[in-house]
Coordinates of C-alpha atoms and ligand atoms in Angstrom, one line a residue:
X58 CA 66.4 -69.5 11.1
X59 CA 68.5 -72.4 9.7
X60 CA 66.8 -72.5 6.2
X61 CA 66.8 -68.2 5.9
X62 CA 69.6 -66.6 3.5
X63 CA 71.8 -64.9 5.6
X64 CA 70.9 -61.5 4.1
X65 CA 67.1 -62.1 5.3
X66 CA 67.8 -62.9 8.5
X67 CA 67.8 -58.9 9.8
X68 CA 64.2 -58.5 7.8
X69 CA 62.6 -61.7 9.2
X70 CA 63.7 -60.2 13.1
X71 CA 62.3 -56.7 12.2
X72 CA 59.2 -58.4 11.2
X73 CA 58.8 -60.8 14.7
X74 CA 59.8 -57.1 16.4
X75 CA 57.4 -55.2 14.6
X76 CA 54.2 -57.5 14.6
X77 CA 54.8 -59.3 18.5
X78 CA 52.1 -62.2 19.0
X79 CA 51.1 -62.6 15.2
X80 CA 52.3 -65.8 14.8
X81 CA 50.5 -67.3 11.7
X82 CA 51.7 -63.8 9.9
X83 CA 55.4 -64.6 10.9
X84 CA 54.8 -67.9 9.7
X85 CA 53.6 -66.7 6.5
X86 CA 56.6 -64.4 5.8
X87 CA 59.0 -67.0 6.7
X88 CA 57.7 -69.2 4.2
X89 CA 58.2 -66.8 1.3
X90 CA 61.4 -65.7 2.8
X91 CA 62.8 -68.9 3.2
X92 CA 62.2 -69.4 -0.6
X93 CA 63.8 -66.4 -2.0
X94 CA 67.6 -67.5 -0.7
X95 CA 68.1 -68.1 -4.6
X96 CA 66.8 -64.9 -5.9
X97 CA 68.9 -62.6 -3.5
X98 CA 71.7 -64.4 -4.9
X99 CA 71.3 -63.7 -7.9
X100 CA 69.3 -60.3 -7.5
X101 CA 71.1 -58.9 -4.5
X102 CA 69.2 -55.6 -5.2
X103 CA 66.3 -56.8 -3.9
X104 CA 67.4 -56.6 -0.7
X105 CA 69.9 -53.5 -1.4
X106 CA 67.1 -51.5 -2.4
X107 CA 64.7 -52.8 1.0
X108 CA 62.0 -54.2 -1.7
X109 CA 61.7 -57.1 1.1
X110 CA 61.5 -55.4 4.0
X111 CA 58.9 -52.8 2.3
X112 CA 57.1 -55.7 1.0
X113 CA 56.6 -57.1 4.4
X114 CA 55.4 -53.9 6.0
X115 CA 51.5 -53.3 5.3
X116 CA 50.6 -49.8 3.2
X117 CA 47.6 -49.2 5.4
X118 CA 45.7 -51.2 8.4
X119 CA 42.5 -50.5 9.3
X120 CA 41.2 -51.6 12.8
X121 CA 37.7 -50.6 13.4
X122 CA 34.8 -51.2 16.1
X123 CA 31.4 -52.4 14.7
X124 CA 28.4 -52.0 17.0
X125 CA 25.7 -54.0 16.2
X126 CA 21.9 -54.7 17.9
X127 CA 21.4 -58.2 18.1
X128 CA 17.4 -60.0 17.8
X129 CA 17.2 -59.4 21.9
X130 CA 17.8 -55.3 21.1
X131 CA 21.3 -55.8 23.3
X132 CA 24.0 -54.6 21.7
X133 CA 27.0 -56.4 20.6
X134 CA 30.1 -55.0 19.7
X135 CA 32.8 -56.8 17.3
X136 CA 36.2 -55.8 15.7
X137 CA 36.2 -55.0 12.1
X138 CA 39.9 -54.8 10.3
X139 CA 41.0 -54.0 6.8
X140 CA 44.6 -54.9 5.9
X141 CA 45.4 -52.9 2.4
X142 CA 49.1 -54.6 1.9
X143 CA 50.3 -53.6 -1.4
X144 CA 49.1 -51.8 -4.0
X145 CA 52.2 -52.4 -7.0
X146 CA 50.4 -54.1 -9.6
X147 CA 46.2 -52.3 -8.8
X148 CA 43.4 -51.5 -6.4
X149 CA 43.9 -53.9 -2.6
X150 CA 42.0 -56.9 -3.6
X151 CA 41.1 -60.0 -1.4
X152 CA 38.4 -61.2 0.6
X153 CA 37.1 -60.7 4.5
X154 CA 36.6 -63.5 6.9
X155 CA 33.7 -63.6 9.2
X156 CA 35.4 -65.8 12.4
X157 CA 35.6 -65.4 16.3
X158 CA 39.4 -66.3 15.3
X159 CA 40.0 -63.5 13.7
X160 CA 42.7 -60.8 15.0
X161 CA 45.2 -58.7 13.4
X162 CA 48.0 -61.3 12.9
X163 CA 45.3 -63.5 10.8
X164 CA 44.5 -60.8 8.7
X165 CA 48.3 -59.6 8.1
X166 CA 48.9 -63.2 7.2
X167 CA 46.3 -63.6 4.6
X168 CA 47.1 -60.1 3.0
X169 CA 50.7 -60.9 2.5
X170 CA 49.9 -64.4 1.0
X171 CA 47.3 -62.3 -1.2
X172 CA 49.8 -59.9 -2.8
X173 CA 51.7 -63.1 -4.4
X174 CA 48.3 -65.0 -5.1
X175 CA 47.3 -62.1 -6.6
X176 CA 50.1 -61.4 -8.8
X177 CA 50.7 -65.3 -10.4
X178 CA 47.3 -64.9 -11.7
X179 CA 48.5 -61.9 -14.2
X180 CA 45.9 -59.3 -13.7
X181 CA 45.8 -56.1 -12.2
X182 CA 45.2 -56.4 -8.5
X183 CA 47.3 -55.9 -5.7
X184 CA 46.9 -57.3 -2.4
X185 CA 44.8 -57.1 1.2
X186 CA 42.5 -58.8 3.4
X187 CA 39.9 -58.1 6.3
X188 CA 37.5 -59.2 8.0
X189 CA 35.7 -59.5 11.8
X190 CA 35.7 -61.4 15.3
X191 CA 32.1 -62.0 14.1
X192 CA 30.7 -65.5 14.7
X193 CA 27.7 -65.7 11.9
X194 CA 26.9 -69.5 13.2
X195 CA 23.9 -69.0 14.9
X196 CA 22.7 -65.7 14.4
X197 CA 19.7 -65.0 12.5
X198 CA 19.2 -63.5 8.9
X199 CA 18.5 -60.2 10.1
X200 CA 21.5 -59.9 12.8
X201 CA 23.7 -60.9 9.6
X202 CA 22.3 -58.1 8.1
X203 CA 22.6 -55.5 10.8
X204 CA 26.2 -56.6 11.0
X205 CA 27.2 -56.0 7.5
X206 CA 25.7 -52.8 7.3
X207 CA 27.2 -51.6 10.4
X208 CA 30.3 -53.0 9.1
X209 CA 30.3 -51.7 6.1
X210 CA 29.4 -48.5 7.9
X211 CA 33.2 -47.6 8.9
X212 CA 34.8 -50.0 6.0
X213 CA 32.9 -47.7 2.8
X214 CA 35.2 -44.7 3.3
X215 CA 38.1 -47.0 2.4
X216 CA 36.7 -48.7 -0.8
X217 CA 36.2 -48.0 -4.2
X218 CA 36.9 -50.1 -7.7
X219 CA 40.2 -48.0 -7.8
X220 CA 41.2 -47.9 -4.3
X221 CA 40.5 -51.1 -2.7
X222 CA 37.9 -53.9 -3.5
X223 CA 37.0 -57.3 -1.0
X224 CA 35.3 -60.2 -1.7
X225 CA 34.4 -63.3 0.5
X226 CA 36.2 -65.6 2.7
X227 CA 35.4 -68.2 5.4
X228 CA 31.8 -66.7 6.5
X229 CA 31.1 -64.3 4.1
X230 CA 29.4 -65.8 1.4
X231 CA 26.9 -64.2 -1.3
X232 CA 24.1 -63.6 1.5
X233 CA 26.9 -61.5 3.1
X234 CA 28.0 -59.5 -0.4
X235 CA 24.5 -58.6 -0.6
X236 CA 23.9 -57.1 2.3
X237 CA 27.7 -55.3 2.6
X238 CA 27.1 -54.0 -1.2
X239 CA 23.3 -52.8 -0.2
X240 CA 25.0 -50.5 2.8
X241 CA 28.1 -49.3 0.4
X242 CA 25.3 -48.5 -2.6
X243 CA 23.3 -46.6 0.4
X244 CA 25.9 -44.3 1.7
X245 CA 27.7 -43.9 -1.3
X246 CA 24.6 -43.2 -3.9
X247 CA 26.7 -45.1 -6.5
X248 CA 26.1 -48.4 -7.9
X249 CA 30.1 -49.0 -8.0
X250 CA 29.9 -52.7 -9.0
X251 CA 33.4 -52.7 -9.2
X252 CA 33.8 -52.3 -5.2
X253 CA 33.2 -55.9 -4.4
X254 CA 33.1 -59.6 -5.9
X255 CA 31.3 -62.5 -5.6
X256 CA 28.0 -60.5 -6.2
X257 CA 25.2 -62.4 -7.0
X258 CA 24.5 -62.7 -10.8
X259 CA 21.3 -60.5 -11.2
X260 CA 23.1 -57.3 -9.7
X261 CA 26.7 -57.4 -11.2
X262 CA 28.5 -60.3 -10.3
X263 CA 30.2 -63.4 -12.9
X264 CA 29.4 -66.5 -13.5
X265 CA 31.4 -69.5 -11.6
X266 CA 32.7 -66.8 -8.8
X267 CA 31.2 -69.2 -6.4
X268 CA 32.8 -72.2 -8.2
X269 CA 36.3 -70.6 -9.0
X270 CA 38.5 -71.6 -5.8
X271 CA 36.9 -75.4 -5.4
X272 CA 37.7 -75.5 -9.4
X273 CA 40.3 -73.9 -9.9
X274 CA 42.5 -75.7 -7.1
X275 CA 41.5 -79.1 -9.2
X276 CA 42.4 -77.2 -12.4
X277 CA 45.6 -76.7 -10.6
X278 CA 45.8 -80.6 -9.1
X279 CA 45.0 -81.9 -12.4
X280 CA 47.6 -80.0 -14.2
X281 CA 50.1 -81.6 -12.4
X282 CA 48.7 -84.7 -13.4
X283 CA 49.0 -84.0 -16.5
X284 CA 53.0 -83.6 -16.5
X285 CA 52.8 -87.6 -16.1
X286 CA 50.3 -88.1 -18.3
X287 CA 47.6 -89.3 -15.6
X288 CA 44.3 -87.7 -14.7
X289 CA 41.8 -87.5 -12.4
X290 CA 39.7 -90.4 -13.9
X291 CA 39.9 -93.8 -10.7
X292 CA 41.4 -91.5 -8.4
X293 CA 40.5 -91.3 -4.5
X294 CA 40.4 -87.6 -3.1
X295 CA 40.1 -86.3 0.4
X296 CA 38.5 -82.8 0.7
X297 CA 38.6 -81.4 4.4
X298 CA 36.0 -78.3 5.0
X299 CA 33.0 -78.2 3.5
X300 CA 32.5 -74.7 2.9
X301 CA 32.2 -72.8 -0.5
X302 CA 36.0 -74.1 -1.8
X303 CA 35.6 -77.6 -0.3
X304 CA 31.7 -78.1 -2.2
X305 CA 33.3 -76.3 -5.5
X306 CA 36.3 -78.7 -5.7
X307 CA 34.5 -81.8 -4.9
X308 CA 32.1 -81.0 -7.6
X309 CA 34.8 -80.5 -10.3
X310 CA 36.4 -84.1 -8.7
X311 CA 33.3 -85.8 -9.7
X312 CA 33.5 -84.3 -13.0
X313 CA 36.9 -85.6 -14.2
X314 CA 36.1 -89.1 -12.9
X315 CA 37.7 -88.9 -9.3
X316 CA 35.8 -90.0 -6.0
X317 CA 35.7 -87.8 -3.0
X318 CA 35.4 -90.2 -0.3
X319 CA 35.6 -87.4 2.6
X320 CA 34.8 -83.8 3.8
X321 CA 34.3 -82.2 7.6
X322 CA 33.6 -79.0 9.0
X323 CA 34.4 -78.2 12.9
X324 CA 32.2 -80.8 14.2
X325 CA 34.3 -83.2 12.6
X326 CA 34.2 -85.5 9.2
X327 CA 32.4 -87.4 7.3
X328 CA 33.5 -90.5 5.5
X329 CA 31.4 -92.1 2.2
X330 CA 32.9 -94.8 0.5
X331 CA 30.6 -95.0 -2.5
X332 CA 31.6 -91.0 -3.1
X333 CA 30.1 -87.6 -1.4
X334 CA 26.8 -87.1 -2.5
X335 CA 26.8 -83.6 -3.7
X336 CA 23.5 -82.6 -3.8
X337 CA 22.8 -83.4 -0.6
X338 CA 25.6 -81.9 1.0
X339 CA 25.3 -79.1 -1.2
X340 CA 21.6 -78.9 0.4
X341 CA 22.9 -79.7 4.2
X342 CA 25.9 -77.0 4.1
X343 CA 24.2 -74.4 1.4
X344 CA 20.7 -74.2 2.0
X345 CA 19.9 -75.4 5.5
X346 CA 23.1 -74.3 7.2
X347 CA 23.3 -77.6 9.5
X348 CA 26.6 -79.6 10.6
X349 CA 28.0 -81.8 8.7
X350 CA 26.9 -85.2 10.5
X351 CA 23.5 -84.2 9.4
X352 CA 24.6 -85.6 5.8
X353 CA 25.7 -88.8 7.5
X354 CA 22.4 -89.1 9.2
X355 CA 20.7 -88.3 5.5
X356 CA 22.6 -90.4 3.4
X357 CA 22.7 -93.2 5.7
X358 CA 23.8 -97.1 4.8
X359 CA 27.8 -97.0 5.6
X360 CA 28.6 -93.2 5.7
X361 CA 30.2 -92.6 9.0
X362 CA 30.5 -89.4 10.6
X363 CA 34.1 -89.3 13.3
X364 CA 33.7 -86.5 16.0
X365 CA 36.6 -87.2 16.9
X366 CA 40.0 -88.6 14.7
X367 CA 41.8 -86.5 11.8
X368 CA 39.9 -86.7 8.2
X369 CA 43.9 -86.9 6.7
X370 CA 43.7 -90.7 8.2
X371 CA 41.3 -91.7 5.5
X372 CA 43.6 -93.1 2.6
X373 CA 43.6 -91.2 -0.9
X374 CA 45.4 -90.2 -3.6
X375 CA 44.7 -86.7 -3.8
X376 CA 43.9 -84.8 -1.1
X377 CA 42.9 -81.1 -0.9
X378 CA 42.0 -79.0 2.2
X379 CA 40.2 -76.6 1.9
X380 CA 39.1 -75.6 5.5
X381 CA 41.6 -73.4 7.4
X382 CA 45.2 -72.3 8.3
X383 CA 47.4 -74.9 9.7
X384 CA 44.6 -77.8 9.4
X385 CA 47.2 -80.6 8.3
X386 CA 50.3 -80.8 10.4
X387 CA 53.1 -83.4 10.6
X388 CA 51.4 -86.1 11.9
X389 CA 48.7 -86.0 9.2
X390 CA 51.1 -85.4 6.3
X391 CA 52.7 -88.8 7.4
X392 CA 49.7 -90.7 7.4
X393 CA 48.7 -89.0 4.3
X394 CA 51.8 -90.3 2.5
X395 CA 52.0 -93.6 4.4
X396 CA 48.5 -94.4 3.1
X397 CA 49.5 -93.2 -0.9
X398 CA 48.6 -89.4 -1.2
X399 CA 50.8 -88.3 -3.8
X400 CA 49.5 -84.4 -4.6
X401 CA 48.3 -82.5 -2.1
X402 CA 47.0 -79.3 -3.4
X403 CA 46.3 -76.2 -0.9
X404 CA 42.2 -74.9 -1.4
X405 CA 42.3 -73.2 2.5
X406 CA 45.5 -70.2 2.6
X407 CA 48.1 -72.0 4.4
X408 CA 46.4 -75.4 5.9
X409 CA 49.8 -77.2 5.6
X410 CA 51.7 -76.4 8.7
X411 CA 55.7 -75.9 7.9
X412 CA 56.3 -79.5 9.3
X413 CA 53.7 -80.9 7.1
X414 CA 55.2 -79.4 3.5
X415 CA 58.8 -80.3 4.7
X416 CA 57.3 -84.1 5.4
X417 CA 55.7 -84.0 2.1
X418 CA 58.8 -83.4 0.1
X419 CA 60.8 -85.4 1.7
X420 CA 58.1 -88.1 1.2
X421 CA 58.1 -87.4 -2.7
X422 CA 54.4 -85.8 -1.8
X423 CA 53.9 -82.9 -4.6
X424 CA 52.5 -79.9 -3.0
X425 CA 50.4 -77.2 -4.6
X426 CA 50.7 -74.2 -2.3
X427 CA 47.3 -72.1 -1.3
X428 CA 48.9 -68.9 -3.5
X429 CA 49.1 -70.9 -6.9
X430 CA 46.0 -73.3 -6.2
X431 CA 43.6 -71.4 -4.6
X432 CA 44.4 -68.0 -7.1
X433 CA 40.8 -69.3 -9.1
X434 CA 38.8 -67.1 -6.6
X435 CA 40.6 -63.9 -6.6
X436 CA 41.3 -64.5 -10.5
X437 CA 37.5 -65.3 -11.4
X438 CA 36.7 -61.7 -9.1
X439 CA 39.5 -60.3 -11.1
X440 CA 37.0 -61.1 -14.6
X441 CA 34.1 -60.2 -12.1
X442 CA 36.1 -56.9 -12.4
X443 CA 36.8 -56.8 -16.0
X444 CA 33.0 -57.6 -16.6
X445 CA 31.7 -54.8 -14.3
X446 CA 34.2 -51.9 -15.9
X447 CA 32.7 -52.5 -19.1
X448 CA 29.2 -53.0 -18.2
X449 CA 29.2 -56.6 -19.8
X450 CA 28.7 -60.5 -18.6
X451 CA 30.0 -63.5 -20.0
X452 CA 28.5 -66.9 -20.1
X453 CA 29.2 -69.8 -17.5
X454 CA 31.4 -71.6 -20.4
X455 CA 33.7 -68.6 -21.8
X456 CA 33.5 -67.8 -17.9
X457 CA 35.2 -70.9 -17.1
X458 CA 37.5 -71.3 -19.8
X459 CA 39.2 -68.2 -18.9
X460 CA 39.5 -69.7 -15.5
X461 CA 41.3 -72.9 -16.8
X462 CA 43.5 -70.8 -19.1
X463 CA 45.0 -68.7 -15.5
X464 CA 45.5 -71.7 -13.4
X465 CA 47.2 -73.6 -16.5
X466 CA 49.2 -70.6 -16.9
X467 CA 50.1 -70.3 -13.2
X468 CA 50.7 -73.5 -12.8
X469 CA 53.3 -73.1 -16.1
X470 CA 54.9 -70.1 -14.3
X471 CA 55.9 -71.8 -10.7
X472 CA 56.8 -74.7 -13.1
X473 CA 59.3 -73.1 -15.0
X474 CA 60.4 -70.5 -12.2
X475 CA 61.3 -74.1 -10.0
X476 CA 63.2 -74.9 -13.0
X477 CA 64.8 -71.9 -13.5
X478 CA 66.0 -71.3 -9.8
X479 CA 67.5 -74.8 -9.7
X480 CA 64.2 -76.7 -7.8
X481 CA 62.2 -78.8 -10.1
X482 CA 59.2 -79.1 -9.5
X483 CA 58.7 -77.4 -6.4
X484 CA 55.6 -75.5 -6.7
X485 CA 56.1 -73.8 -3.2
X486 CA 59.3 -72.2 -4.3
X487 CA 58.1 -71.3 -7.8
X488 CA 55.1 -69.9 -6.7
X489 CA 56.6 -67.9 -4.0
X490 CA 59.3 -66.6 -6.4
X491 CA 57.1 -66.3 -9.4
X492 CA 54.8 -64.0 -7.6
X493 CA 57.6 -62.1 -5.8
X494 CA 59.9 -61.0 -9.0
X495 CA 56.2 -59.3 -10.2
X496 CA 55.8 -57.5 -7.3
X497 CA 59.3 -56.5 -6.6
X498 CA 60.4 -55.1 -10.1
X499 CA 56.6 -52.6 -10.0
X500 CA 57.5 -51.7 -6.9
X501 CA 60.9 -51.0 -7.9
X502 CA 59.6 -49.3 -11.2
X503 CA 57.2 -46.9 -9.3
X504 CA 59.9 -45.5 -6.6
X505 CA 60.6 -45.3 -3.1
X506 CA 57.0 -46.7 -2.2
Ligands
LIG198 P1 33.5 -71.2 4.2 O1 33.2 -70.4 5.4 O2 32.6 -71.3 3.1 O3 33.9 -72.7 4.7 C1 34.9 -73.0 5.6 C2 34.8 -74.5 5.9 O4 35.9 -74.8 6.7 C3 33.6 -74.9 6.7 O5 33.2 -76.2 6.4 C4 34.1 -74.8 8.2 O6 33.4 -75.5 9.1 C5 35.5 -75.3 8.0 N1 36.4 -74.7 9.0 C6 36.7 -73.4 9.2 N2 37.5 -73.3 10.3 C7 37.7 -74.6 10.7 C8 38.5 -75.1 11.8 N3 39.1 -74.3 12.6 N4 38.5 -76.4 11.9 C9 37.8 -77.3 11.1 N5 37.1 -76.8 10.1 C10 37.0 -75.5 9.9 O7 35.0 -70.7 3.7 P2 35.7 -70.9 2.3 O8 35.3 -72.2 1.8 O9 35.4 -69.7 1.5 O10 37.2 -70.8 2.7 C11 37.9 -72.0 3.1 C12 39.4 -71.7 3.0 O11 39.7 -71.4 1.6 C13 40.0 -70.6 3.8 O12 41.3 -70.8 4.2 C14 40.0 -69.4 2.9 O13 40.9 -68.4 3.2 C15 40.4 -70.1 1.6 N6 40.1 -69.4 0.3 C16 38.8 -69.1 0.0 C17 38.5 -68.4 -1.2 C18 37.1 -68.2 -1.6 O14 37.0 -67.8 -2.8 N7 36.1 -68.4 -0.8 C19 39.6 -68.0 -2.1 C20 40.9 -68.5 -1.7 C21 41.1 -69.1 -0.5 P3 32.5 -74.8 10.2 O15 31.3 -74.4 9.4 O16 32.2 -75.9 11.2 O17 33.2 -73.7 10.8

């Protein structure tokens, strides 16, 4: 409790009392917490008026039970849970996760990080997550399907473009929007575009949804380039995961003249000096759904594939993971920064573990943190939004240049929020504070909510 304001000490202990066993959630509030010491200085009113401790308690969770037949006719049963967090600034927004990992204290975790993500990126969303104990590696096409609509069975009641609106996350990709939208459109007899993003792009949804996170946390890496004149052009990257954010950002990598040299997914990592190969990952992890050590075994000549080993051992300059929560701990962060990474910026939702970002800073490492870097997903389904209330859709280059416009101006805002709470250049603390003040002064504006 050492780096906690005094005056949040009693709110962080009502939140470990109140939410017992939900330890990535407690580790999620104590990380905005412990950077808000500054701003209950000088804003004591935030805690007078219980803003924090409201913040910290969800509006509405959902906990649900999704029977489902599986391709033998036996029937499986899973847990489906909807987290709506905060509604201040508009409708719940943020995505569900498809993961045997998945319990309450995950989903808590990524709803609270969501309600700050979702108000540095300026528009009018507030905050929540959900998701399943649903494995999708393995099942078939049609057991995905039968999941979803079952799912979506219970979740439609709580839905709606004004109410609350998901989107993807790790396992639900656009296969999985389809099907989830299909079953709302069914029971609802509306064709409410507006209830979910990352729709495909015949029936509603925008152009680079799927690109957004991957590009928008390079946006974000390349911004802070930019505040010492360097770019991405010679530079060595590391991307762990090799999901939807990991293929997106090593795309835009490629683009600005960096190398990715690396990228896993549970089975381990792969390591390509000569730079990934995107087309045939892209064809390994999107179209054929196979492990990653199947791109080693296509690509051949020196590309290794370590089953065993930590991807955050291969040297680089730039690293971004992009798989999972709490995928880069101490030990990597000091190999990281003993073999020259100097920006690490966050595409997964917390994969720096609080030893890790304490490492970094003390190694001069700049951090990006998963609510500033990864906000191009939730900000591109935010224009998804925009585009679907007024029954219009904008090309892939207009698309994408309102997507570098939010991450510059996020980045802008944790910038000058470090400054102006007396931490330069700390990202983490301007993003935490940045997004908090938003939040706080609506809540405080709409009454005792
Ligand atoms: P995907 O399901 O598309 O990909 C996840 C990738 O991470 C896969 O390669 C997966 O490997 C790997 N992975 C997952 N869990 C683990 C683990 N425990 N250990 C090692 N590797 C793992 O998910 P996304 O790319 O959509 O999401 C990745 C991260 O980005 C998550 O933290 C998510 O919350 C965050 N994020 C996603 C956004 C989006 O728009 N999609 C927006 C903002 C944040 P395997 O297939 O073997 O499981």
């Amino acid at each position: 409790m050492s780096e906690l304001n005094p005056k949040l000490h009693d709110i962080y202990d009502e939140v470990l009392r109140r939410n017992p066993g939900e330890a990535e959630f407690h580790q999620a509030v104590f990380e905005v917490l412990s950077s808000l010491g500054p701003v209950v200085t000088k804003h004591p009113e935030y805690v007078n008026s219980a803003v924090i401790r409201r913040m910290c308690e969800p509006e509405r969770q959902i906990i649900f039970r999704v029977p489902w037949l599986d391709d033998n006719g036996d029937v499986q049963i899973n847990r489906g849970f909807r987290v709506e967090f905060n509604s201040a600034l508009g409708p719940y927004k943020g995505g569900l996760r498809f993961h045997p990992s998945v319990y309450l204290g995950i989903v808590k975790f990524l709803g609270f990080e969501q309600i700050f993500k979702n108000s540095l990126t300026g528009l009018p969303i507030g905050g929540g997550k959900g998701g399943s104990d649903f494995d999708p590696k393995g099942r078939s096409d049609n057991e995905i399907m039968r999941f979803c609509q079952s799912f979506m069975t219970e979740l439609y009641r709580h839905l709606g473009e004004y109410t609350d609106v998901p989107a993807g996350d790790i396992g639900v990709g656009g296969r999985e929007i389809g099907y989830l939208f299909g079953q709302y459109k069914r029971i609802t007899n509306r064709y409410e575009s507006g209830v979910l993003t990352g729709k495909g792009l015949s029936w509603g949804g925008s152009q680079v949804r799927t690109e957004a996170t991957g590009y928008g946390a390079v946006y974000f890496a390349d911004e802070i380039l930019k505040t010492t004149k360097d770019s991405f052009e010679g530079k060595r990257a590391v991307v762990s995961g090799s999901g939807n954010v990991a293929i997106y950002a090593i795309e835009k990598i490629h683009q600005l003249g960096g190398t990715v040299v690396a990228a896993s997914d549970s089975s381990g990592y792969i390591v390509d000096e000569k730079g990934i190969d995107l087309e045939l990952l892209k064809e390994i992890k999107e179209v054929k759904r196979e492990r990653i050590e199947a791109y080693a075994k296509a690509r051949g000549g020196a590309t290794q594939f370590v089953s065993d080993g930590s991807i955050w051992d291969v040297p680089c300059q730039i690293a971004i993971p992009s798989a999972t929560q709490n995928e880069l701990d101490g030990d990597h962060a000091a190999a990281l920064a003993r073999n020259g990474c100097k920006i690490v910026a966050e595409g997964a939702n917390m994969p720096c573990t609080p030893d890790a970002v304490k490492l970094f800073s003390e190694a001069g490492v700049t951090v990006a943190p998963g609510k500033a870097a990864n906000a191009g997903g939730v900000a591109t389904s935010g224009l998804e939004m925009q585009q679907n209330a007024s029954r219009d859709s904008w090309s892939f280059e207009y698309t994408e240049q309102r997507l570098a416009a939010i991450m510059q101006s996020i980045h802008h805002r944790c910038l000058v929020t470090a400054d102006e709470y007396g931490a330069p250049g700390n990202y983490v603390l301007g993003a935490n504070i940045a997004g908090f003040i938003q939040v706080a002064d609506a809540m405080t504006a709409l009454g005792l909510i």
